[in-house]
């Protein structure tokens, strides 16, 4: 239903299954005041890094918009009328002898593992997220959440293990931003991770293990600026 001029009807998210199919059941900008609607569609985050239109709709009634379930998206606001859609989630079983693209059949497993892992105590959570990432290493969400949780350890723990976790957190968030350069969250948390690494190294006398200060500072500023730029696109 009508949701106003600003704001999506959903937060950015991924779906279950392998592919999402959105089938239009009524027409966009139809003259029929009962069955038509304006606005609406699907905001596709990945399109925000280029010059393409970020909101897509099926061409007309009966047509469909299909995207991978791992593509972060959100319902754009319907500004008038009621938009009727049928959404189908496609999935498949992994064949006993897959020909190629082994990771395709790990998509659902990875997402379920990620959901379960985030409900567990930290050590088990990290193991679960590592396992989820191994099933679908091309899904930026796996790297993003692993990086976030790696950084959430004890800041007062001076051990080598904690230092390694922080460094892995930076590397994993770099991977998340590379896999999905449209994800403002990944850039923001990467900037925070670089800052955390620097502060921890200075506090635990590991400054000699840091990259050059000018390079680290430049990268941190870049990540925050990119996060702000991407967030503004989403707001628009």
mmCIF file with all atom_site columns, C-alpha atoms in Angstrom:
data_model
loop_
_atom_site.group_PDB
_atom_site.id
_atom_site.type_symbol
_atom_site.label_atom_id
_atom_site.label_alt_id
_atom_site.label_comp_id
_atom_site.label_asym_id
_atom_site.label_entity_id
_atom_site.label_seq_id
_atom_site.pdbx_PDB_ins_code
_atom_site.Cartn_x
_atom_site.Cartn_y
_atom_site.Cartn_z
_atom_site.occupancy
_atom_site.B_iso_or_equiv
_atom_site.pdbx_formal_charge
_atom_site.auth_seq_id
_atom_site.auth_comp_id
_atom_site.auth_asym_id
_atom_site.auth_atom_id
_atom_site.pdbx_PDB_model_num
ATOM 1   C CA . UNK A 1 1   ? 0.000  0.000   0.000   1.00 0.00 ? 1   UNK A CA 1
ATOM 2   C CA . UNK A 1 2   ? 0.897  3.659   -0.244  1.00 0.00 ? 2   UNK A CA 1
ATOM 3   C CA . UNK A 1 3   ? 3.899  4.320   2.030   1.00 0.00 ? 3   UNK A CA 1
ATOM 4   C CA . UNK A 1 4   ? 4.704  7.954   1.347   1.00 0.00 ? 4   UNK A CA 1
ATOM 5   C CA . UNK A 1 5   ? 7.277  9.656   -0.844  1.00 0.00 ? 5   UNK A CA 1
ATOM 6   C CA . UNK A 1 6   ? 10.367 8.841   1.236   1.00 0.00 ? 6   UNK A CA 1
ATOM 7   C CA . UNK A 1 7   ? 11.536 5.575   2.788   1.00 0.00 ? 7   UNK A CA 1
ATOM 8   C CA . UNK A 1 8   ? 11.477 1.989   1.621   1.00 0.00 ? 8   UNK A CA 1
ATOM 9   C CA . UNK A 1 9   ? 8.748  -0.377  2.704   1.00 0.00 ? 9   UNK A CA 1
ATOM 10  C CA . UNK A 1 10  ? 11.494 -2.772  3.859   1.00 0.00 ? 10  UNK A CA 1
ATOM 11  C CA . UNK A 1 11  ? 15.063 -2.491  5.128   1.00 0.00 ? 11  UNK A CA 1
ATOM 12  C CA . UNK A 1 12  ? 17.829 -3.732  2.848   1.00 0.00 ? 12  UNK A CA 1
ATOM 13  C CA . UNK A 1 13  ? 17.953 -7.504  3.097   1.00 0.00 ? 13  UNK A CA 1
ATOM 14  C CA . UNK A 1 14  ? 18.703 -10.807 1.413   1.00 0.00 ? 14  UNK A CA 1
ATOM 15  C CA . UNK A 1 15  ? 16.153 -13.557 0.723   1.00 0.00 ? 15  UNK A CA 1
ATOM 16  C CA . UNK A 1 16  ? 16.146 -17.288 1.275   1.00 0.00 ? 16  UNK A CA 1
ATOM 17  C CA . UNK A 1 17  ? 16.598 -19.697 -1.615  1.00 0.00 ? 17  UNK A CA 1
ATOM 18  C CA . UNK A 1 18  ? 18.784 -19.014 -4.655  1.00 0.00 ? 18  UNK A CA 1
ATOM 19  C CA . UNK A 1 19  ? 16.748 -16.646 -6.830  1.00 0.00 ? 19  UNK A CA 1
ATOM 20  C CA . UNK A 1 20  ? 13.873 -14.250 -6.117  1.00 0.00 ? 20  UNK A CA 1
ATOM 21  C CA . UNK A 1 21  ? 11.183 -13.763 -8.764  1.00 0.00 ? 21  UNK A CA 1
ATOM 22  C CA . UNK A 1 22  ? 8.878  -10.733 -8.420  1.00 0.00 ? 22  UNK A CA 1
ATOM 23  C CA . UNK A 1 23  ? 5.843  -10.998 -10.708 1.00 0.00 ? 23  UNK A CA 1
ATOM 24  C CA . UNK A 1 24  ? 3.714  -7.884  -11.302 1.00 0.00 ? 24  UNK A CA 1
ATOM 25  C CA . UNK A 1 25  ? -0.013 -8.479  -10.790 1.00 0.00 ? 25  UNK A CA 1
ATOM 26  C CA . UNK A 1 26  ? -1.096 -4.937  -11.622 1.00 0.00 ? 26  UNK A CA 1
ATOM 27  C CA . UNK A 1 27  ? 0.283  -2.097  -13.698 1.00 0.00 ? 27  UNK A CA 1
ATOM 28  C CA . UNK A 1 28  ? 2.541  0.788   -12.734 1.00 0.00 ? 28  UNK A CA 1
ATOM 29  C CA . UNK A 1 29  ? 1.057  4.265   -13.349 1.00 0.00 ? 29  UNK A CA 1
ATOM 30  C CA . UNK A 1 30  ? -2.206 2.700   -14.477 1.00 0.00 ? 30  UNK A CA 1
ATOM 31  C CA . UNK A 1 31  ? -5.065 5.147   -15.071 1.00 0.00 ? 31  UNK A CA 1
ATOM 32  C CA . UNK A 1 32  ? -7.339 2.816   -13.129 1.00 0.00 ? 32  UNK A CA 1
ATOM 33  C CA . UNK A 1 33  ? -7.697 4.474   -9.684  1.00 0.00 ? 33  UNK A CA 1
ATOM 34  C CA . UNK A 1 34  ? -8.608 1.123   -8.118  1.00 0.00 ? 34  UNK A CA 1
ATOM 35  C CA . UNK A 1 35  ? -6.031 -1.275  -9.554  1.00 0.00 ? 35  UNK A CA 1
ATOM 36  C CA . UNK A 1 36  ? -3.129 1.006   -10.493 1.00 0.00 ? 36  UNK A CA 1
ATOM 37  C CA . UNK A 1 37  ? -0.255 2.392   -8.445  1.00 0.00 ? 37  UNK A CA 1
ATOM 38  C CA . UNK A 1 38  ? 2.697  4.769   -8.666  1.00 0.00 ? 38  UNK A CA 1
ATOM 39  C CA . UNK A 1 39  ? 6.145  4.437   -7.145  1.00 0.00 ? 39  UNK A CA 1
ATOM 40  C CA . UNK A 1 40  ? 7.057  1.006   -5.850  1.00 0.00 ? 40  UNK A CA 1
ATOM 41  C CA . UNK A 1 41  ? 9.541  -1.439  -7.300  1.00 0.00 ? 41  UNK A CA 1
ATOM 42  C CA . UNK A 1 42  ? 12.698 -3.031  -5.964  1.00 0.00 ? 42  UNK A CA 1
ATOM 43  C CA . UNK A 1 43  ? 15.707 -0.992  -4.868  1.00 0.00 ? 43  UNK A CA 1
ATOM 44  C CA . UNK A 1 44  ? 18.848 -2.964  -5.802  1.00 0.00 ? 44  UNK A CA 1
ATOM 45  C CA . UNK A 1 45  ? 21.817 -1.888  -3.704  1.00 0.00 ? 45  UNK A CA 1
ATOM 46  C CA . UNK A 1 46  ? 24.437 -2.995  -6.239  1.00 0.00 ? 46  UNK A CA 1
ATOM 47  C CA . UNK A 1 47  ? 23.150 -0.478  -8.796  1.00 0.00 ? 47  UNK A CA 1
ATOM 48  C CA . UNK A 1 48  ? 23.938 2.439   -6.472  1.00 0.00 ? 48  UNK A CA 1
ATOM 49  C CA . UNK A 1 49  ? 27.629 2.375   -7.447  1.00 0.00 ? 49  UNK A CA 1
ATOM 50  C CA . UNK A 1 50  ? 26.941 3.200   -11.100 1.00 0.00 ? 50  UNK A CA 1
ATOM 51  C CA . UNK A 1 51  ? 24.749 5.493   -13.175 1.00 0.00 ? 51  UNK A CA 1
ATOM 52  C CA . UNK A 1 52  ? 21.890 3.021   -13.650 1.00 0.00 ? 52  UNK A CA 1
ATOM 53  C CA . UNK A 1 53  ? 18.449 3.480   -12.141 1.00 0.00 ? 53  UNK A CA 1
ATOM 54  C CA . UNK A 1 54  ? 18.523 1.830   -8.719  1.00 0.00 ? 54  UNK A CA 1
ATOM 55  C CA . UNK A 1 55  ? 14.797 0.986   -8.568  1.00 0.00 ? 55  UNK A CA 1
ATOM 56  C CA . UNK A 1 56  ? 13.561 -1.674  -10.983 1.00 0.00 ? 56  UNK A CA 1
ATOM 57  C CA . UNK A 1 57  ? 10.072 -2.974  -11.770 1.00 0.00 ? 57  UNK A CA 1
ATOM 58  C CA . UNK A 1 58  ? 8.713  -5.674  -14.069 1.00 0.00 ? 58  UNK A CA 1
ATOM 59  C CA . UNK A 1 59  ? 7.947  -4.227  -17.512 1.00 0.00 ? 59  UNK A CA 1
ATOM 60  C CA . UNK A 1 60  ? 4.188  -4.747  -17.154 1.00 0.00 ? 60  UNK A CA 1
ATOM 61  C CA . UNK A 1 61  ? 1.537  -6.949  -15.598 1.00 0.00 ? 61  UNK A CA 1
ATOM 62  C CA . UNK A 1 62  ? 2.551  -10.604 -15.815 1.00 0.00 ? 62  UNK A CA 1
ATOM 63  C CA . UNK A 1 63  ? 6.229  -9.780  -16.316 1.00 0.00 ? 63  UNK A CA 1
ATOM 64  C CA . UNK A 1 64  ? 8.860  -10.549 -13.695 1.00 0.00 ? 64  UNK A CA 1
ATOM 65  C CA . UNK A 1 65  ? 12.011 -9.160  -12.095 1.00 0.00 ? 65  UNK A CA 1
ATOM 66  C CA . UNK A 1 66  ? 14.513 -11.879 -11.137 1.00 0.00 ? 66  UNK A CA 1
ATOM 67  C CA . UNK A 1 67  ? 17.618 -11.471 -8.975  1.00 0.00 ? 67  UNK A CA 1
ATOM 68  C CA . UNK A 1 68  ? 19.892 -13.605 -6.834  1.00 0.00 ? 68  UNK A CA 1
ATOM 69  C CA . UNK A 1 69  ? 18.679 -13.913 -3.261  1.00 0.00 ? 69  UNK A CA 1
ATOM 70  C CA . UNK A 1 70  ? 22.099 -12.759 -2.025  1.00 0.00 ? 70  UNK A CA 1
ATOM 71  C CA . UNK A 1 71  ? 21.669 -9.422  -3.830  1.00 0.00 ? 71  UNK A CA 1
ATOM 72  C CA . UNK A 1 72  ? 20.757 -6.945  -1.095  1.00 0.00 ? 72  UNK A CA 1
ATOM 73  C CA . UNK A 1 73  ? 17.529 -5.154  -1.960  1.00 0.00 ? 73  UNK A CA 1
ATOM 74  C CA . UNK A 1 74  ? 14.485 -3.425  -0.501  1.00 0.00 ? 74  UNK A CA 1
ATOM 75  C CA . UNK A 1 75  ? 10.967 -2.588  -1.527  1.00 0.00 ? 75  UNK A CA 1
ATOM 76  C CA . UNK A 1 76  ? 10.781 1.011   -2.760  1.00 0.00 ? 76  UNK A CA 1
ATOM 77  C CA . UNK A 1 77  ? 7.879  3.138   -1.436  1.00 0.00 ? 77  UNK A CA 1
ATOM 78  C CA . UNK A 1 78  ? 4.541  2.938   -3.217  1.00 0.00 ? 78  UNK A CA 1
ATOM 79  C CA . UNK A 1 79  ? 3.432  6.565   -3.494  1.00 0.00 ? 79  UNK A CA 1
ATOM 80  C CA . UNK A 1 80  ? -0.194 5.981   -4.503  1.00 0.00 ? 80  UNK A CA 1
ATOM 81  C CA . UNK A 1 81  ? -2.556 3.087   -4.974  1.00 0.00 ? 81  UNK A CA 1
ATOM 82  C CA . UNK A 1 82  ? -1.842 -0.542  -4.124  1.00 0.00 ? 82  UNK A CA 1
ATOM 83  C CA . UNK A 1 83  ? 0.961  -2.535  -5.741  1.00 0.00 ? 83  UNK A CA 1
ATOM 84  C CA . UNK A 1 84  ? 0.154  -6.243  -6.055  1.00 0.00 ? 84  UNK A CA 1
ATOM 85  C CA . UNK A 1 85  ? 3.027  -8.680  -6.602  1.00 0.00 ? 85  UNK A CA 1
ATOM 86  C CA . UNK A 1 86  ? 3.621  -12.408 -6.403  1.00 0.00 ? 86  UNK A CA 1
ATOM 87  C CA . UNK A 1 87  ? 7.070  -13.327 -5.066  1.00 0.00 ? 87  UNK A CA 1
ATOM 88  C CA . UNK A 1 88  ? 8.524  -16.777 -5.717  1.00 0.00 ? 88  UNK A CA 1
ATOM 89  C CA . UNK A 1 89  ? 11.786 -18.044 -4.230  1.00 0.00 ? 89  UNK A CA 1
ATOM 90  C CA . UNK A 1 90  ? 13.606 -20.594 -6.374  1.00 0.00 ? 90  UNK A CA 1
ATOM 91  C CA . UNK A 1 91  ? 15.874 -23.217 -4.877  1.00 0.00 ? 91  UNK A CA 1
ATOM 92  C CA . UNK A 1 92  ? 17.531 -26.488 -5.914  1.00 0.00 ? 92  UNK A CA 1
ATOM 93  C CA . UNK A 1 93  ? 19.154 -29.533 -4.428  1.00 0.00 ? 93  UNK A CA 1
ATOM 94  C CA . UNK A 1 94  ? 22.847 -30.093 -4.974  1.00 0.00 ? 94  UNK A CA 1
ATOM 95  C CA . UNK A 1 95  ? 23.338 -32.931 -7.507  1.00 0.00 ? 95  UNK A CA 1
ATOM 96  C CA . UNK A 1 96  ? 25.500 -35.857 -6.472  1.00 0.00 ? 96  UNK A CA 1
ATOM 97  C CA . UNK A 1 97  ? 27.999 -34.961 -9.198  1.00 0.00 ? 97  UNK A CA 1
ATOM 98  C CA . UNK A 1 98  ? 27.706 -31.213 -9.908  1.00 0.00 ? 98  UNK A CA 1
ATOM 99  C CA . UNK A 1 99  ? 29.185 -30.090 -13.208 1.00 0.00 ? 99  UNK A CA 1
ATOM 100 C CA . UNK A 1 100 ? 30.326 -26.660 -12.079 1.00 0.00 ? 100 UNK A CA 1
ATOM 101 C CA . UNK A 1 101 ? 29.628 -23.729 -9.775  1.00 0.00 ? 101 UNK A CA 1
ATOM 102 C CA . UNK A 1 102 ? 29.740 -25.739 -6.566  1.00 0.00 ? 102 UNK A CA 1
ATOM 103 C CA . UNK A 1 103 ? 29.074 -22.624 -4.469  1.00 0.00 ? 103 UNK A CA 1
ATOM 104 C CA . UNK A 1 104 ? 25.585 -22.230 -5.924  1.00 0.00 ? 104 UNK A CA 1
ATOM 105 C CA . UNK A 1 105 ? 24.321 -25.074 -3.789  1.00 0.00 ? 105 UNK A CA 1
ATOM 106 C CA . UNK A 1 106 ? 25.902 -23.647 -0.652  1.00 0.00 ? 106 UNK A CA 1
ATOM 107 C CA . UNK A 1 107 ? 23.962 -20.371 -0.761  1.00 0.00 ? 107 UNK A CA 1
ATOM 108 C CA . UNK A 1 108 ? 21.077 -21.517 1.428   1.00 0.00 ? 108 UNK A CA 1
ATOM 109 C CA . UNK A 1 109 ? 23.311 -23.446 3.813   1.00 0.00 ? 109 UNK A CA 1
ATOM 110 C CA . UNK A 1 110 ? 25.535 -20.406 4.309   1.00 0.00 ? 110 UNK A CA 1
ATOM 111 C CA . UNK A 1 111 ? 22.616 -18.097 5.080   1.00 0.00 ? 111 UNK A CA 1
ATOM 112 C CA . UNK A 1 112 ? 21.098 -20.525 7.582   1.00 0.00 ? 112 UNK A CA 1
ATOM 113 C CA . UNK A 1 113 ? 24.450 -21.036 9.296   1.00 0.00 ? 113 UNK A CA 1
ATOM 114 C CA . UNK A 1 114 ? 24.945 -17.276 9.500   1.00 0.00 ? 114 UNK A CA 1
ATOM 115 C CA . UNK A 1 115 ? 21.536 -16.773 11.122  1.00 0.00 ? 115 UNK A CA 1
ATOM 116 C CA . UNK A 1 116 ? 22.176 -19.507 13.684  1.00 0.00 ? 116 UNK A CA 1
ATOM 117 C CA . UNK A 1 117 ? 25.759 -18.422 14.387  1.00 0.00 ? 117 UNK A CA 1
ATOM 118 C CA . UNK A 1 118 ? 24.757 -14.888 15.381  1.00 0.00 ? 118 UNK A CA 1
ATOM 119 C CA . UNK A 1 119 ? 22.617 -16.329 18.202  1.00 0.00 ? 119 UNK A CA 1
ATOM 120 C CA . UNK A 1 120 ? 25.538 -18.261 19.743  1.00 0.00 ? 120 UNK A CA 1
ATOM 121 C CA . UNK A 1 121 ? 28.246 -17.274 22.260  1.00 0.00 ? 121 UNK A CA 1
ATOM 122 C CA . UNK A 1 122 ? 31.152 -15.456 20.620  1.00 0.00 ? 122 UNK A CA 1
ATOM 123 C CA . UNK A 1 123 ? 33.573 -18.350 20.119  1.00 0.00 ? 123 UNK A CA 1
ATOM 124 C CA . UNK A 1 124 ? 30.895 -20.568 18.627  1.00 0.00 ? 124 UNK A CA 1
ATOM 125 C CA . UNK A 1 125 ? 29.585 -17.619 16.629  1.00 0.00 ? 125 UNK A CA 1
ATOM 126 C CA . UNK A 1 126 ? 32.980 -17.081 14.993  1.00 0.00 ? 126 UNK A CA 1
ATOM 127 C CA . UNK A 1 127 ? 33.282 -20.761 14.097  1.00 0.00 ? 127 UNK A CA 1
ATOM 128 C CA . UNK A 1 128 ? 29.777 -20.748 12.667  1.00 0.00 ? 128 UNK A CA 1
ATOM 129 C CA . UNK A 1 129 ? 30.454 -17.650 10.568  1.00 0.00 ? 129 UNK A CA 1
ATOM 130 C CA . UNK A 1 130 ? 33.718 -19.132 9.294   1.00 0.00 ? 130 UNK A CA 1
ATOM 131 C CA . UNK A 1 131 ? 31.804 -22.245 8.253   1.00 0.00 ? 131 UNK A CA 1
ATOM 132 C CA . UNK A 1 132 ? 29.077 -20.167 6.600   1.00 0.00 ? 132 UNK A CA 1
ATOM 133 C CA . UNK A 1 133 ? 31.706 -18.236 4.653   1.00 0.00 ? 133 UNK A CA 1
ATOM 134 C CA . UNK A 1 134 ? 33.269 -21.482 3.425   1.00 0.00 ? 134 UNK A CA 1
ATOM 135 C CA . UNK A 1 135 ? 29.928 -22.531 1.923   1.00 0.00 ? 135 UNK A CA 1
ATOM 136 C CA . UNK A 1 136 ? 29.433 -19.256 0.036   1.00 0.00 ? 136 UNK A CA 1
ATOM 137 C CA . UNK A 1 137 ? 32.629 -17.161 -0.048  1.00 0.00 ? 137 UNK A CA 1
ATOM 138 C CA . UNK A 1 138 ? 31.176 -14.899 -2.746  1.00 0.00 ? 138 UNK A CA 1
ATOM 139 C CA . UNK A 1 139 ? 28.385 -13.623 -0.478  1.00 0.00 ? 139 UNK A CA 1
ATOM 140 C CA . UNK A 1 140 ? 29.657 -10.379 1.032   1.00 0.00 ? 140 UNK A CA 1
ATOM 141 C CA . UNK A 1 141 ? 27.353 -10.772 4.045   1.00 0.00 ? 141 UNK A CA 1
ATOM 142 C CA . UNK A 1 142 ? 29.420 -13.730 5.266   1.00 0.00 ? 142 UNK A CA 1
ATOM 143 C CA . UNK A 1 143 ? 32.611 -11.668 5.261   1.00 0.00 ? 143 UNK A CA 1
ATOM 144 C CA . UNK A 1 144 ? 30.832 -8.628  6.682   1.00 0.00 ? 144 UNK A CA 1
ATOM 145 C CA . UNK A 1 145 ? 29.383 -10.379 9.724   1.00 0.00 ? 145 UNK A CA 1
ATOM 146 C CA . UNK A 1 146 ? 32.547 -12.352 10.386  1.00 0.00 ? 146 UNK A CA 1
ATOM 147 C CA . UNK A 1 147 ? 34.560 -9.127  10.329  1.00 0.00 ? 147 UNK A CA 1
ATOM 148 C CA . UNK A 1 148 ? 32.132 -7.356  12.655  1.00 0.00 ? 148 UNK A CA 1
ATOM 149 C CA . UNK A 1 149 ? 32.223 -10.162 15.218  1.00 0.00 ? 149 UNK A CA 1
ATOM 150 C CA . UNK A 1 150 ? 36.001 -10.532 15.035  1.00 0.00 ? 150 UNK A CA 1
ATOM 151 C CA . UNK A 1 151 ? 36.301 -6.896  16.110  1.00 0.00 ? 151 UNK A CA 1
ATOM 152 C CA . UNK A 1 152 ? 33.917 -7.329  19.053  1.00 0.00 ? 152 UNK A CA 1
ATOM 153 C CA . UNK A 1 153 ? 36.349 -9.101  21.369  1.00 0.00 ? 153 UNK A CA 1
ATOM 154 C CA . UNK A 1 154 ? 37.837 -7.886  24.647  1.00 0.00 ? 154 UNK A CA 1
ATOM 155 C CA . UNK A 1 155 ? 39.678 -4.568  24.010  1.00 0.00 ? 155 UNK A CA 1
ATOM 156 C CA . UNK A 1 156 ? 41.776 -5.125  27.142  1.00 0.00 ? 156 UNK A CA 1
ATOM 157 C CA . UNK A 1 157 ? 43.058 -8.543  26.100  1.00 0.00 ? 157 UNK A CA 1
ATOM 158 C CA . UNK A 1 158 ? 46.747 -8.000  25.143  1.00 0.00 ? 158 UNK A CA 1
ATOM 159 C CA . UNK A 1 159 ? 47.280 -11.506 23.755  1.00 0.00 ? 159 UNK A CA 1
ATOM 160 C CA . UNK A 1 160 ? 48.625 -12.397 20.328  1.00 0.00 ? 160 UNK A CA 1
ATOM 161 C CA . UNK A 1 161 ? 45.352 -14.206 19.657  1.00 0.00 ? 161 UNK A CA 1
ATOM 162 C CA . UNK A 1 162 ? 43.366 -10.996 20.135  1.00 0.00 ? 162 UNK A CA 1
ATOM 163 C CA . UNK A 1 163 ? 45.761 -9.074  17.895  1.00 0.00 ? 163 UNK A CA 1
ATOM 164 C CA . UNK A 1 164 ? 45.331 -11.710 15.192  1.00 0.00 ? 164 UNK A CA 1
ATOM 165 C CA . UNK A 1 165 ? 41.546 -11.462 15.505  1.00 0.00 ? 165 UNK A CA 1
ATOM 166 C CA . UNK A 1 166 ? 41.654 -7.699  14.994  1.00 0.00 ? 166 UNK A CA 1
ATOM 167 C CA . UNK A 1 167 ? 43.921 -8.027  11.955  1.00 0.00 ? 167 UNK A CA 1
ATOM 168 C CA . UNK A 1 168 ? 41.667 -10.726 10.509  1.00 0.00 ? 168 UNK A CA 1
ATOM 169 C CA . UNK A 1 169 ? 38.699 -8.468  11.143  1.00 0.00 ? 169 UNK A CA 1
ATOM 170 C CA . UNK A 1 170 ? 40.277 -5.720  9.032   1.00 0.00 ? 170 UNK A CA 1
ATOM 171 C CA . UNK A 1 171 ? 41.119 -8.184  6.249   1.00 0.00 ? 171 UNK A CA 1
ATOM 172 C CA . UNK A 1 172 ? 37.649 -9.725  6.290   1.00 0.00 ? 172 UNK A CA 1
ATOM 173 C CA . UNK A 1 173 ? 35.897 -6.358  6.131   1.00 0.00 ? 173 UNK A CA 1
ATOM 174 C CA . UNK A 1 174 ? 38.177 -5.371  3.243   1.00 0.00 ? 174 UNK A CA 1
ATOM 175 C CA . UNK A 1 175 ? 36.945 -8.531  1.506   1.00 0.00 ? 175 UNK A CA 1
ATOM 176 C CA . UNK A 1 176 ? 33.316 -7.615  2.251   1.00 0.00 ? 176 UNK A CA 1
ATOM 177 C CA . UNK A 1 177 ? 33.747 -4.161  0.701   1.00 0.00 ? 177 UNK A CA 1
ATOM 178 C CA . UNK A 1 178 ? 35.453 -5.679  -2.331  1.00 0.00 ? 178 UNK A CA 1
ATOM 179 C CA . UNK A 1 179 ? 32.684 -8.248  -2.811  1.00 0.00 ? 179 UNK A CA 1
ATOM 180 C CA . UNK A 1 180 ? 29.952 -5.619  -2.438  1.00 0.00 ? 180 UNK A CA 1
ATOM 181 C CA . UNK A 1 181 ? 31.310 -2.115  -3.149  1.00 0.00 ? 181 UNK A CA 1
ATOM 182 C CA . UNK A 1 182 ? 27.787 -0.715  -2.666  1.00 0.00 ? 182 UNK A CA 1
ATOM 183 C CA . UNK A 1 183 ? 27.544 -1.711  1.014   1.00 0.00 ? 183 UNK A CA 1
ATOM 184 C CA . UNK A 1 184 ? 27.892 1.415   3.171   1.00 0.00 ? 184 UNK A CA 1
ATOM 185 C CA . UNK A 1 185 ? 27.977 -0.714  6.336   1.00 0.00 ? 185 UNK A CA 1
ATOM 186 C CA . UNK A 1 186 ? 31.062 -2.595  5.171   1.00 0.00 ? 186 UNK A CA 1
ATOM 187 C CA . UNK A 1 187 ? 32.968 0.637   4.527   1.00 0.00 ? 187 UNK A CA 1
ATOM 188 C CA . UNK A 1 188 ? 31.921 2.156   7.840   1.00 0.00 ? 188 UNK A CA 1
ATOM 189 C CA . UNK A 1 189 ? 32.929 -0.892  9.874   1.00 0.00 ? 189 UNK A CA 1
ATOM 190 C CA . UNK A 1 190 ? 36.155 -1.206  7.892   1.00 0.00 ? 190 UNK A CA 1
ATOM 191 C CA . UNK A 1 191 ? 37.068 2.342   8.879   1.00 0.00 ? 191 UNK A CA 1
ATOM 192 C CA . UNK A 1 192 ? 36.268 1.566   12.507  1.00 0.00 ? 192 UNK A CA 1
ATOM 193 C CA . UNK A 1 193 ? 38.328 -1.637  12.280  1.00 0.00 ? 193 UNK A CA 1
ATOM 194 C CA . UNK A 1 194 ? 41.367 0.247   10.974  1.00 0.00 ? 194 UNK A CA 1
ATOM 195 C CA . UNK A 1 195 ? 41.002 2.692   13.866  1.00 0.00 ? 195 UNK A CA 1
ATOM 196 C CA . UNK A 1 196 ? 40.640 -0.168  16.370  1.00 0.00 ? 196 UNK A CA 1
ATOM 197 C CA . UNK A 1 197 ? 43.736 -1.890  15.003  1.00 0.00 ? 197 UNK A CA 1
ATOM 198 C CA . UNK A 1 198 ? 45.799 1.282   15.353  1.00 0.00 ? 198 UNK A CA 1
ATOM 199 C CA . UNK A 1 199 ? 44.655 2.020   18.913  1.00 0.00 ? 199 UNK A CA 1
ATOM 200 C CA . UNK A 1 200 ? 45.177 -1.576  20.018  1.00 0.00 ? 200 UNK A CA 1
ATOM 201 C CA . UNK A 1 201 ? 48.645 -1.730  18.485  1.00 0.00 ? 201 UNK A CA 1
ATOM 202 C CA . UNK A 1 202 ? 49.714 1.478   20.192  1.00 0.00 ? 202 UNK A CA 1
ATOM 203 C CA . UNK A 1 203 ? 48.340 0.318   23.532  1.00 0.00 ? 203 UNK A CA 1
ATOM 204 C CA . UNK A 1 204 ? 49.991 -3.131  23.359  1.00 0.00 ? 204 UNK A CA 1
ATOM 205 C CA . UNK A 1 205 ? 53.325 -1.991  21.890  1.00 0.00 ? 205 UNK A CA 1
ATOM 206 C CA . UNK A 1 206 ? 52.729 -3.477  18.445  1.00 0.00 ? 206 UNK A CA 1
ATOM 207 C CA . UNK A 1 207 ? 53.114 -0.242  16.481  1.00 0.00 ? 207 UNK A CA 1
ATOM 208 C CA . UNK A 1 208 ? 55.930 -1.809  14.452  1.00 0.00 ? 208 UNK A CA 1
ATOM 209 C CA . UNK A 1 209 ? 53.377 -4.258  13.009  1.00 0.00 ? 209 UNK A CA 1
ATOM 210 C CA . UNK A 1 210 ? 51.137 -1.524  11.612  1.00 0.00 ? 210 UNK A CA 1
ATOM 211 C CA . UNK A 1 211 ? 51.180 -0.284  8.009   1.00 0.00 ? 211 UNK A CA 1
ATOM 212 C CA . UNK A 1 212 ? 52.592 3.245   7.513   1.00 0.00 ? 212 UNK A CA 1
ATOM 213 C CA . UNK A 1 213 ? 50.469 5.710   9.492   1.00 0.00 ? 213 UNK A CA 1
ATOM 214 C CA . UNK A 1 214 ? 49.780 7.933   6.479   1.00 0.00 ? 214 UNK A CA 1
ATOM 215 C CA . UNK A 1 215 ? 48.535 4.971   4.435   1.00 0.00 ? 215 UNK A CA 1
ATOM 216 C CA . UNK A 1 216 ? 46.291 3.705   7.228   1.00 0.00 ? 216 UNK A CA 1
ATOM 217 C CA . UNK A 1 217 ? 44.854 7.169   7.882   1.00 0.00 ? 217 UNK A CA 1
ATOM 218 C CA . UNK A 1 218 ? 44.197 7.715   4.189   1.00 0.00 ? 218 UNK A CA 1
ATOM 219 C CA . UNK A 1 219 ? 42.428 4.373   3.869   1.00 0.00 ? 219 UNK A CA 1
ATOM 220 C CA . UNK A 1 220 ? 40.329 5.033   6.972   1.00 0.00 ? 220 UNK A CA 1
ATOM 221 C CA . UNK A 1 221 ? 39.193 8.427   5.650   1.00 0.00 ? 221 UNK A CA 1
ATOM 222 C CA . UNK A 1 222 ? 38.386 6.868   2.263   1.00 0.00 ? 222 UNK A CA 1
ATOM 223 C CA . UNK A 1 223 ? 36.174 4.233   3.858   1.00 0.00 ? 223 UNK A CA 1
ATOM 224 C CA . UNK A 1 224 ? 34.193 6.746   5.915   1.00 0.00 ? 224 UNK A CA 1
ATOM 225 C CA . UNK A 1 225 ? 33.727 9.052   2.922   1.00 0.00 ? 225 UNK A CA 1
ATOM 226 C CA . UNK A 1 226 ? 32.528 6.153   0.784   1.00 0.00 ? 226 UNK A CA 1
ATOM 227 C CA . UNK A 1 227 ? 30.130 5.018   3.516   1.00 0.00 ? 227 UNK A CA 1
ATOM 228 C CA . UNK A 1 228 ? 28.613 8.511   3.681   1.00 0.00 ? 228 UNK A CA 1
ATOM 229 C CA . UNK A 1 229 ? 28.348 8.761   -0.117  1.00 0.00 ? 229 UNK A CA 1
ATOM 230 C CA . UNK A 1 230 ? 26.579 5.404   -0.412  1.00 0.00 ? 230 UNK A CA 1
ATOM 231 C CA . UNK A 1 231 ? 24.244 6.157   2.481   1.00 0.00 ? 231 UNK A CA 1
ATOM 232 C CA . UNK A 1 232 ? 23.152 9.397   0.815   1.00 0.00 ? 232 UNK A CA 1
ATOM 233 C CA . UNK A 1 233 ? 22.305 7.483   -2.367  1.00 0.00 ? 233 UNK A CA 1
ATOM 234 C CA . UNK A 1 234 ? 20.079 5.132   -0.371  1.00 0.00 ? 234 UNK A CA 1
ATOM 235 C CA . UNK A 1 235 ? 18.319 8.081   1.259   1.00 0.00 ? 235 UNK A CA 1
ATOM 236 C CA . UNK A 1 236 ? 17.629 9.611   -2.143  1.00 0.00 ? 236 UNK A CA 1
#
